[in-house]
């Protein structure tokens, strides 16, 4: 049995650029991609906290250490510089792989510096 699971998440990253005329994709700081385990050209989902938009694109490597999060092409209509976004990558895992499965969760500050990491989302309380 295969199950699609959250593989990686960049939580509350800030959009630094929205480039309408650039070939579609989302450029992500290469260091952040490596930390999260997001591969270049991997399909990603982006959830815009500030306007509720949810869209799909693919990741491209941005300059390492630049803190860039650039939403490009048609998706630039869905996010603007300064918007807070959640960038997620998903993958399919077999039952055997799920035994030790843990996602890579990266929590960002307002300057796109990493403020924490985890491999589990806290239990939500009522």
PDB file of C-alpha atoms in Angstrom:
ATOM      1  CA  UNK A   1       0.000   0.000   0.000  1.00  0.00           C
ATOM      2  CA  UNK A   2       1.244   3.489  -0.895  1.00  0.00           C
ATOM      3  CA  UNK A   3       0.292   6.548   1.139  1.00  0.00           C
ATOM      4  CA  UNK A   4       0.952  10.178   0.196  1.00  0.00           C
ATOM      5  CA  UNK A   5       2.345  12.096   3.165  1.00  0.00           C
ATOM      6  CA  UNK A   6       3.712  15.543   3.945  1.00  0.00           C
ATOM      7  CA  UNK A   7       7.431  15.249   3.168  1.00  0.00           C
ATOM      8  CA  UNK A   8       8.594  18.790   3.930  1.00  0.00           C
ATOM      9  CA  UNK A   9       7.220  22.158   4.975  1.00  0.00           C
ATOM     10  CA  UNK A  10       8.613  25.689   5.084  1.00  0.00           C
ATOM     11  CA  UNK A  11       6.214  27.340   7.537  1.00  0.00           C
ATOM     12  CA  UNK A  12       5.537  31.090   7.318  1.00  0.00           C
ATOM     13  CA  UNK A  13       8.205  31.843   4.745  1.00  0.00           C
ATOM     14  CA  UNK A  14       7.975  35.403   3.424  1.00  0.00           C
ATOM     15  CA  UNK A  15       7.638  36.020  -0.282  1.00  0.00           C
ATOM     16  CA  UNK A  16      10.557  38.214  -1.380  1.00  0.00           C
ATOM     17  CA  UNK A  17       9.696  38.474  -5.096  1.00  0.00           C
ATOM     18  CA  UNK A  18       6.689  37.979  -7.388  1.00  0.00           C
ATOM     19  CA  UNK A  19       7.962  37.828 -10.962  1.00  0.00           C
ATOM     20  CA  UNK A  20       5.062  37.671 -13.442  1.00  0.00           C
ATOM     21  CA  UNK A  21       7.278  37.568 -16.550  1.00  0.00           C
ATOM     22  CA  UNK A  22       9.615  34.853 -15.226  1.00  0.00           C
ATOM     23  CA  UNK A  23       9.103  31.265 -16.361  1.00  0.00           C
ATOM     24  CA  UNK A  24       6.732  29.669 -13.843  1.00  0.00           C
ATOM     25  CA  UNK A  25       8.010  28.138 -10.628  1.00  0.00           C
ATOM     26  CA  UNK A  26       9.007  29.141  -7.124  1.00  0.00           C
ATOM     27  CA  UNK A  27      12.641  29.987  -6.433  1.00  0.00           C
ATOM     28  CA  UNK A  28      13.639  28.956  -2.918  1.00  0.00           C
ATOM     29  CA  UNK A  29      16.960  29.692  -1.195  1.00  0.00           C
ATOM     30  CA  UNK A  30      19.119  26.613  -1.926  1.00  0.00           C
ATOM     31  CA  UNK A  31      20.080  26.273   1.742  1.00  0.00           C
ATOM     32  CA  UNK A  32      16.388  26.125   2.722  1.00  0.00           C
ATOM     33  CA  UNK A  33      15.680  23.564  -0.003  1.00  0.00           C
ATOM     34  CA  UNK A  34      18.520  21.364   1.254  1.00  0.00           C
ATOM     35  CA  UNK A  35      17.446  21.695   4.878  1.00  0.00           C
ATOM     36  CA  UNK A  36      13.853  20.759   4.042  1.00  0.00           C
ATOM     37  CA  UNK A  37      14.796  18.047   1.544  1.00  0.00           C
ATOM     38  CA  UNK A  38      12.928  19.746  -1.320  1.00  0.00           C
ATOM     39  CA  UNK A  39      14.449  18.867  -4.695  1.00  0.00           C
ATOM     40  CA  UNK A  40      14.833  21.183  -7.649  1.00  0.00           C
ATOM     41  CA  UNK A  41      11.844  20.744 -10.016  1.00  0.00           C
ATOM     42  CA  UNK A  42       9.879  18.913  -7.306  1.00  0.00           C
ATOM     43  CA  UNK A  43       6.158  19.645  -7.234  1.00  0.00           C
ATOM     44  CA  UNK A  44       5.181  21.868  -4.324  1.00  0.00           C
ATOM     45  CA  UNK A  45       1.979  23.302  -2.907  1.00  0.00           C
ATOM     46  CA  UNK A  46       1.945  26.896  -1.678  1.00  0.00           C
ATOM     47  CA  UNK A  47      -0.636  28.133   0.822  1.00  0.00           C
ATOM     48  CA  UNK A  48      -0.831  31.923   1.176  1.00  0.00           C
ATOM     49  CA  UNK A  49      -1.661  32.779   4.789  1.00  0.00           C
ATOM     50  CA  UNK A  50      -2.397  36.416   3.973  1.00  0.00           C
ATOM     51  CA  UNK A  51      -4.937  36.017   1.153  1.00  0.00           C
ATOM     52  CA  UNK A  52      -6.048  32.362   1.329  1.00  0.00           C
ATOM     53  CA  UNK A  53      -4.745  31.414  -2.133  1.00  0.00           C
ATOM     54  CA  UNK A  54      -3.607  27.814  -2.561  1.00  0.00           C
ATOM     55  CA  UNK A  55      -1.666  26.807  -5.659  1.00  0.00           C
ATOM     56  CA  UNK A  56       0.703  24.266  -7.109  1.00  0.00           C
ATOM     57  CA  UNK A  57       4.006  24.794  -8.897  1.00  0.00           C
ATOM     58  CA  UNK A  58       7.532  23.397  -8.801  1.00  0.00           C
ATOM     59  CA  UNK A  59      10.631  24.412  -6.870  1.00  0.00           C
ATOM     60  CA  UNK A  60      13.735  25.879  -8.453  1.00  0.00           C
ATOM     61  CA  UNK A  61      16.961  26.540  -6.599  1.00  0.00           C
ATOM     62  CA  UNK A  62      17.564  30.124  -5.568  1.00  0.00           C
ATOM     63  CA  UNK A  63      20.919  31.513  -4.519  1.00  0.00           C
ATOM     64  CA  UNK A  64      22.123  29.824  -1.323  1.00  0.00           C
ATOM     65  CA  UNK A  65      21.960  32.143   1.674  1.00  0.00           C
ATOM     66  CA  UNK A  66      19.817  34.714  -0.156  1.00  0.00           C
ATOM     67  CA  UNK A  67      16.601  33.939   1.785  1.00  0.00           C
ATOM     68  CA  UNK A  68      14.751  34.267  -1.555  1.00  0.00           C
ATOM     69  CA  UNK A  69      11.195  32.999  -1.960  1.00  0.00           C
ATOM     70  CA  UNK A  70      10.177  34.128  -5.453  1.00  0.00           C
ATOM     71  CA  UNK A  71       6.740  33.216  -6.787  1.00  0.00           C
ATOM     72  CA  UNK A  72       7.013  33.281 -10.564  1.00  0.00           C
ATOM     73  CA  UNK A  73       4.868  33.247 -13.686  1.00  0.00           C
ATOM     74  CA  UNK A  74       1.076  33.114 -13.385  1.00  0.00           C
ATOM     75  CA  UNK A  75       1.383  32.270  -9.680  1.00  0.00           C
ATOM     76  CA  UNK A  76       2.755  35.788  -9.113  1.00  0.00           C
ATOM     77  CA  UNK A  77      -0.907  36.887  -9.166  1.00  0.00           C
ATOM     78  CA  UNK A  78      -1.475  34.768  -6.044  1.00  0.00           C
ATOM     79  CA  UNK A  79       1.315  36.068  -3.779  1.00  0.00           C
ATOM     80  CA  UNK A  80       3.111  39.375  -3.341  1.00  0.00           C
ATOM     81  CA  UNK A  81       6.341  40.346  -1.564  1.00  0.00           C
ATOM     82  CA  UNK A  82       5.798  40.319   2.190  1.00  0.00           C
ATOM     83  CA  UNK A  83       3.044  37.688   2.112  1.00  0.00           C
ATOM     84  CA  UNK A  84       3.442  34.775   4.526  1.00  0.00           C
ATOM     85  CA  UNK A  85       3.265  31.393   2.820  1.00  0.00           C
ATOM     86  CA  UNK A  86       3.500  27.739   3.730  1.00  0.00           C
ATOM     87  CA  UNK A  87       5.419  25.725   1.128  1.00  0.00           C
ATOM     88  CA  UNK A  88       4.777  21.963   1.227  1.00  0.00           C
ATOM     89  CA  UNK A  89       6.154  18.982  -0.647  1.00  0.00           C
ATOM     90  CA  UNK A  90       4.462  15.587  -0.542  1.00  0.00           C
ATOM     91  CA  UNK A  91       5.716  12.101  -1.398  1.00  0.00           C
ATOM     92  CA  UNK A  92       4.337   8.573  -1.572  1.00  0.00           C
ATOM     93  CA  UNK A  93       5.620   6.039   0.922  1.00  0.00           C
ATOM     94  CA  UNK A  94       5.136   2.300   1.297  1.00  0.00           C
ATOM     95  CA  UNK A  95       3.796   0.786   4.522  1.00  0.00           C
ATOM     96  CA  UNK A  96       7.328  -0.283   5.409  1.00  0.00           C
ATOM     97  CA  UNK A  97       8.686   3.255   4.904  1.00  0.00           C
ATOM     98  CA  UNK A  98       5.932   4.700   7.103  1.00  0.00           C
ATOM     99  CA  UNK A  99       7.211   2.821  10.164  1.00  0.00           C
ATOM    100  CA  UNK A 100      10.013   5.376  10.610  1.00  0.00           C
ATOM    101  CA  UNK A 101       8.460   8.238   8.646  1.00  0.00           C
ATOM    102  CA  UNK A 102       9.008  11.794   9.923  1.00  0.00           C
ATOM    103  CA  UNK A 103       8.417  14.968   7.860  1.00  0.00           C
ATOM    104  CA  UNK A 104      10.931  17.807   7.747  1.00  0.00           C
ATOM    105  CA  UNK A 105       9.295  20.905   9.230  1.00  0.00           C
ATOM    106  CA  UNK A 106      11.169  24.205   8.992  1.00  0.00           C
ATOM    107  CA  UNK A 107       9.791  27.252  10.827  1.00  0.00           C
ATOM    108  CA  UNK A 108      10.753  30.650   9.431  1.00  0.00           C
ATOM    109  CA  UNK A 109      10.949  34.156  10.897  1.00  0.00           C
ATOM    110  CA  UNK A 110       9.916  37.333   9.073  1.00  0.00           C
ATOM    111  CA  UNK A 111      13.350  37.571   7.376  1.00  0.00           C
ATOM    112  CA  UNK A 112      13.274  33.939   6.162  1.00  0.00           C
ATOM    113  CA  UNK A 113      15.845  32.841   8.711  1.00  0.00           C
ATOM    114  CA  UNK A 114      15.186  29.462  10.286  1.00  0.00           C
ATOM    115  CA  UNK A 115      13.821  29.904  13.792  1.00  0.00           C
ATOM    116  CA  UNK A 116      13.244  26.210  14.456  1.00  0.00           C
ATOM    117  CA  UNK A 117      12.845  22.731  13.039  1.00  0.00           C
ATOM    118  CA  UNK A 118      10.777  19.722  13.954  1.00  0.00           C
ATOM    119  CA  UNK A 119       9.560  16.413  12.608  1.00  0.00           C
ATOM    120  CA  UNK A 120       6.115  16.476  14.230  1.00  0.00           C
ATOM    121  CA  UNK A 121       3.285  19.003  14.364  1.00  0.00           C
ATOM    122  CA  UNK A 122       2.096  19.643  17.935  1.00  0.00           C
ATOM    123  CA  UNK A 123      -1.271  18.194  18.904  1.00  0.00           C
ATOM    124  CA  UNK A 124      -3.966  20.839  18.506  1.00  0.00           C
ATOM    125  CA  UNK A 125      -5.973  21.369  21.653  1.00  0.00           C
ATOM    126  CA  UNK A 126      -9.567  22.544  21.906  1.00  0.00           C
TER     127      UNK A 126
END
